[in-house]
Amino acid sequence: MTLLKAIEAGVDVIDTAISPFSMGTSQPSTEAMVATLADTPYDTGLNLDSLNEISRHFDSLRTKYLESGLIDTKVLKVDVNVLRYQVPGGMLSNLVSQLKMAGKSDKLPEVLAEVPRVREDAGFPPLVTPTSQIVGTQAVSNVLAVAAGGERYQTTT
């Protein structure tokens, strides 16, 4: 919906991803946007049959990456909490990765809830690189410290 409204407002270029790698923390599906814009003043001229061939090619890679763990299934779905806490997709991927490395993937909901608290404590910096990574890493540190019986800000980034 955001891309469509941006197109209607006059943007020239939108960022999409081929469907096997779209949604979740990625971009909306290229195929869905092409189909949405077909036969409108914004028609892309892209061929859905050709896009389908490209999609089929990447389906096998998606399966391979899922099986190897290179793609974590937690980043494939749309999570309303990400919208509530205003966590950008790249930040979510990093949070999932940090928790996975710590063996605490189950703590993602607590980390998402901690992000706005850390952001408030830091004076509401915008969640863009590098501040998003600083806030996110601190949220992970806080949650892991409390889980281990410690306190928030026991360590700081």
Short mmCIF file of C-alpha atoms in Angstrom, two decimals:
data_model
loop_
_atom_site.label_atom_id
_atom_site.label_comp_id
_atom_site.label_asym_id
_atom_site.label_seq_id
_atom_site.Cartn_x
_atom_site.Cartn_y
_atom_site.Cartn_z
CA MET A 1 0.00 0.00 0.00
CA THR A 2 2.86 2.35 0.79
CA LEU A 3 4.45 1.78 -2.60
CA LEU A 4 1.16 2.33 -4.41
CA LYS A 5 0.55 5.61 -2.57
CA ALA A 6 4.13 6.69 -3.32
CA ILE A 7 3.60 5.91 -7.01
CA GLU A 8 0.39 7.92 -7.00
CA ALA A 9 2.32 10.79 -5.37
CA GLY A 10 4.85 10.77 -8.22
CA VAL A 11 7.85 8.62 -7.31
CA ASP A 12 9.78 7.32 -10.30
CA VAL A 13 11.26 4.12 -8.86
CA ILE A 14 10.15 1.61 -6.23
CA ASP A 15 12.14 -1.16 -4.56
CA THR A 16 10.70 -4.68 -4.80
CA ALA A 17 11.99 -8.25 -4.49
CA ILE A 18 11.23 -11.32 -6.57
CA SER A 19 8.55 -13.28 -4.69
CA PRO A 20 10.66 -16.10 -3.18
CA PHE A 21 12.64 -13.44 -1.31
CA SER A 22 9.91 -10.86 -0.71
CA MET A 23 7.83 -9.84 2.31
CA GLY A 24 8.83 -10.23 5.95
CA THR A 25 11.91 -8.06 6.40
CA SER A 26 12.34 -7.78 2.62
CA GLN A 27 10.51 -5.67 0.06
CA PRO A 28 7.06 -6.32 -1.45
CA SER A 29 6.86 -8.81 -4.29
CA THR A 30 7.83 -7.57 -7.75
CA GLU A 31 5.14 -9.74 -9.31
CA ALA A 32 2.42 -8.35 -7.05
CA MET A 33 3.37 -4.75 -7.87
CA VAL A 34 3.54 -5.46 -11.62
CA ALA A 35 0.10 -7.09 -11.49
CA THR A 36 -1.30 -4.24 -9.38
CA LEU A 37 -0.04 -1.61 -11.80
CA ALA A 38 -1.02 -3.44 -15.01
CA ASP A 39 -3.44 -1.56 -17.24
CA THR A 40 -3.11 1.61 -15.17
CA PRO A 41 -1.24 4.82 -16.02
CA TYR A 42 1.62 3.31 -13.98
CA ASP A 43 1.88 0.02 -15.94
CA THR A 44 5.51 -1.17 -15.71
CA GLY A 45 5.51 -3.02 -19.01
CA LEU A 46 7.13 -6.01 -17.29
CA ASN A 47 5.91 -9.43 -18.37
CA LEU A 48 4.41 -11.56 -15.58
CA ASP A 49 5.25 -14.79 -17.43
CA SER A 50 8.93 -13.79 -17.52
CA LEU A 51 8.81 -12.81 -13.86
CA ASN A 52 7.29 -16.21 -13.10
CA GLU A 53 10.28 -17.92 -14.76
CA ILE A 54 12.65 -15.84 -12.65
CA SER A 55 10.64 -16.65 -9.54
CA ARG A 56 10.79 -20.40 -10.26
CA HIS A 57 14.58 -20.16 -10.59
CA PHE A 58 14.88 -18.51 -7.18
CA ASP A 59 12.42 -20.90 -5.48
CA SER A 60 15.13 -23.58 -5.35
CA LEU A 61 17.66 -21.13 -3.90
CA ARG A 62 15.15 -20.06 -1.25
CA THR A 63 14.64 -23.71 -0.29
CA LYS A 64 18.40 -24.26 -0.12
CA TYR A 65 18.92 -21.15 2.04
CA LEU A 66 16.09 -22.11 4.37
CA GLU A 67 17.47 -25.64 4.79
CA SER A 68 20.98 -24.34 5.49
CA GLY A 69 19.73 -21.76 8.00
CA LEU A 70 21.05 -18.86 5.92
CA ILE A 71 17.48 -17.53 5.87
CA ASP A 72 15.76 -17.61 9.25
CA THR A 73 12.02 -18.25 9.05
CA LYS A 74 11.43 -15.53 11.67
CA VAL A 75 12.22 -12.87 9.07
CA LEU A 76 9.84 -14.27 6.45
CA LYS A 77 6.53 -13.32 7.99
CA VAL A 78 4.94 -9.96 8.57
CA ASP A 79 5.04 -9.41 12.33
CA VAL A 80 2.63 -6.76 13.62
CA ASN A 81 4.97 -6.14 16.58
CA VAL A 82 7.63 -4.91 14.15
CA LEU A 83 5.12 -2.33 12.97
CA ARG A 84 4.13 -1.43 16.53
CA TYR A 85 7.73 -0.99 17.63
CA GLN A 86 8.76 0.60 14.31
CA VAL A 87 11.69 -1.76 13.83
CA PRO A 88 13.15 -1.57 10.30
CA GLY A 89 13.63 -4.85 8.41
CA GLY A 90 17.43 -4.76 8.51
CA MET A 91 17.34 -4.14 12.22
CA LEU A 92 15.02 -7.12 12.75
CA SER A 93 17.37 -9.38 10.79
CA ASN A 94 20.25 -8.31 13.02
CA LEU A 95 18.22 -8.84 16.21
CA VAL A 96 17.30 -12.36 15.08
CA SER A 97 20.96 -13.06 14.22
CA GLN A 98 22.25 -11.77 17.58
CA LEU A 99 19.71 -13.84 19.50
CA LYS A 100 20.47 -16.93 17.42
CA MET A 101 24.21 -16.57 18.15
CA ALA A 102 23.41 -16.31 21.86
CA GLY A 103 21.15 -19.37 21.67
CA LYS A 104 18.19 -17.25 22.77
CA SER A 105 15.99 -16.99 19.66
CA ASP A 106 12.94 -17.37 21.90
CA LYS A 107 13.64 -13.92 23.38
CA LEU A 108 12.68 -12.01 20.21
CA PRO A 109 9.31 -10.79 21.60
CA GLU A 110 11.03 -9.40 24.70
CA VAL A 111 13.70 -7.71 22.58
CA LEU A 112 11.05 -6.10 20.35
CA ALA A 113 9.34 -4.78 23.49
CA GLU A 114 12.69 -3.52 24.82
CA VAL A 115 13.60 -1.58 21.65
CA PRO A 116 11.19 1.34 22.28
CA ARG A 117 12.31 1.56 25.94
CA VAL A 118 15.98 1.78 24.92
CA ARG A 119 15.07 4.25 22.20
CA GLU A 120 13.25 6.43 24.74
CA ASP A 121 16.19 6.17 27.17
CA ALA A 122 18.49 7.34 24.36
CA GLY A 123 16.33 10.37 23.53
CA PHE A 124 14.35 8.88 20.62
CA PRO A 125 17.09 8.64 17.96
CA PRO A 126 15.84 7.71 14.49
CA LEU A 127 16.05 3.97 13.85
CA VAL A 128 18.40 4.16 10.88
CA THR A 129 21.98 2.95 10.63
CA PRO A 130 24.01 3.30 12.81
CA THR A 131 21.62 4.28 15.62
CA SER A 132 19.23 1.42 14.87
CA GLN A 133 22.05 -1.07 15.40
CA ILE A 134 23.14 0.61 18.64
CA VAL A 135 19.58 0.64 20.01
CA GLY A 136 18.95 -2.94 18.86
CA THR A 137 22.17 -4.32 20.30
CA GLN A 138 21.44 -2.59 23.60
CA ALA A 139 17.93 -4.06 23.65
CA VAL A 140 19.39 -7.54 23.10
CA SER A 141 21.98 -6.95 25.86
CA ASN A 142 19.30 -5.75 28.27
CA VAL A 143 17.01 -8.72 27.64
CA LEU A 144 19.83 -11.26 27.90
CA ALA A 145 21.13 -9.65 31.10
CA VAL A 146 17.68 -9.73 32.75
CA ALA A 147 17.16 -13.34 31.59
CA ALA A 148 20.43 -14.25 33.30
CA GLY A 149 19.33 -12.60 36.56
CA GLY A 150 21.08 -9.30 35.95
CA GLU A 151 19.82 -5.79 35.23
CA ARG A 152 19.10 -3.64 32.21
CA TYR A 153 22.19 -1.72 31.06
CA GLN A 154 24.45 -4.14 32.94
CA THR A 155 26.57 -3.78 29.80
CA THR A 156 26.30 -0.99 27.28
CA THR A 157 27.06 -0.86 23.58
#
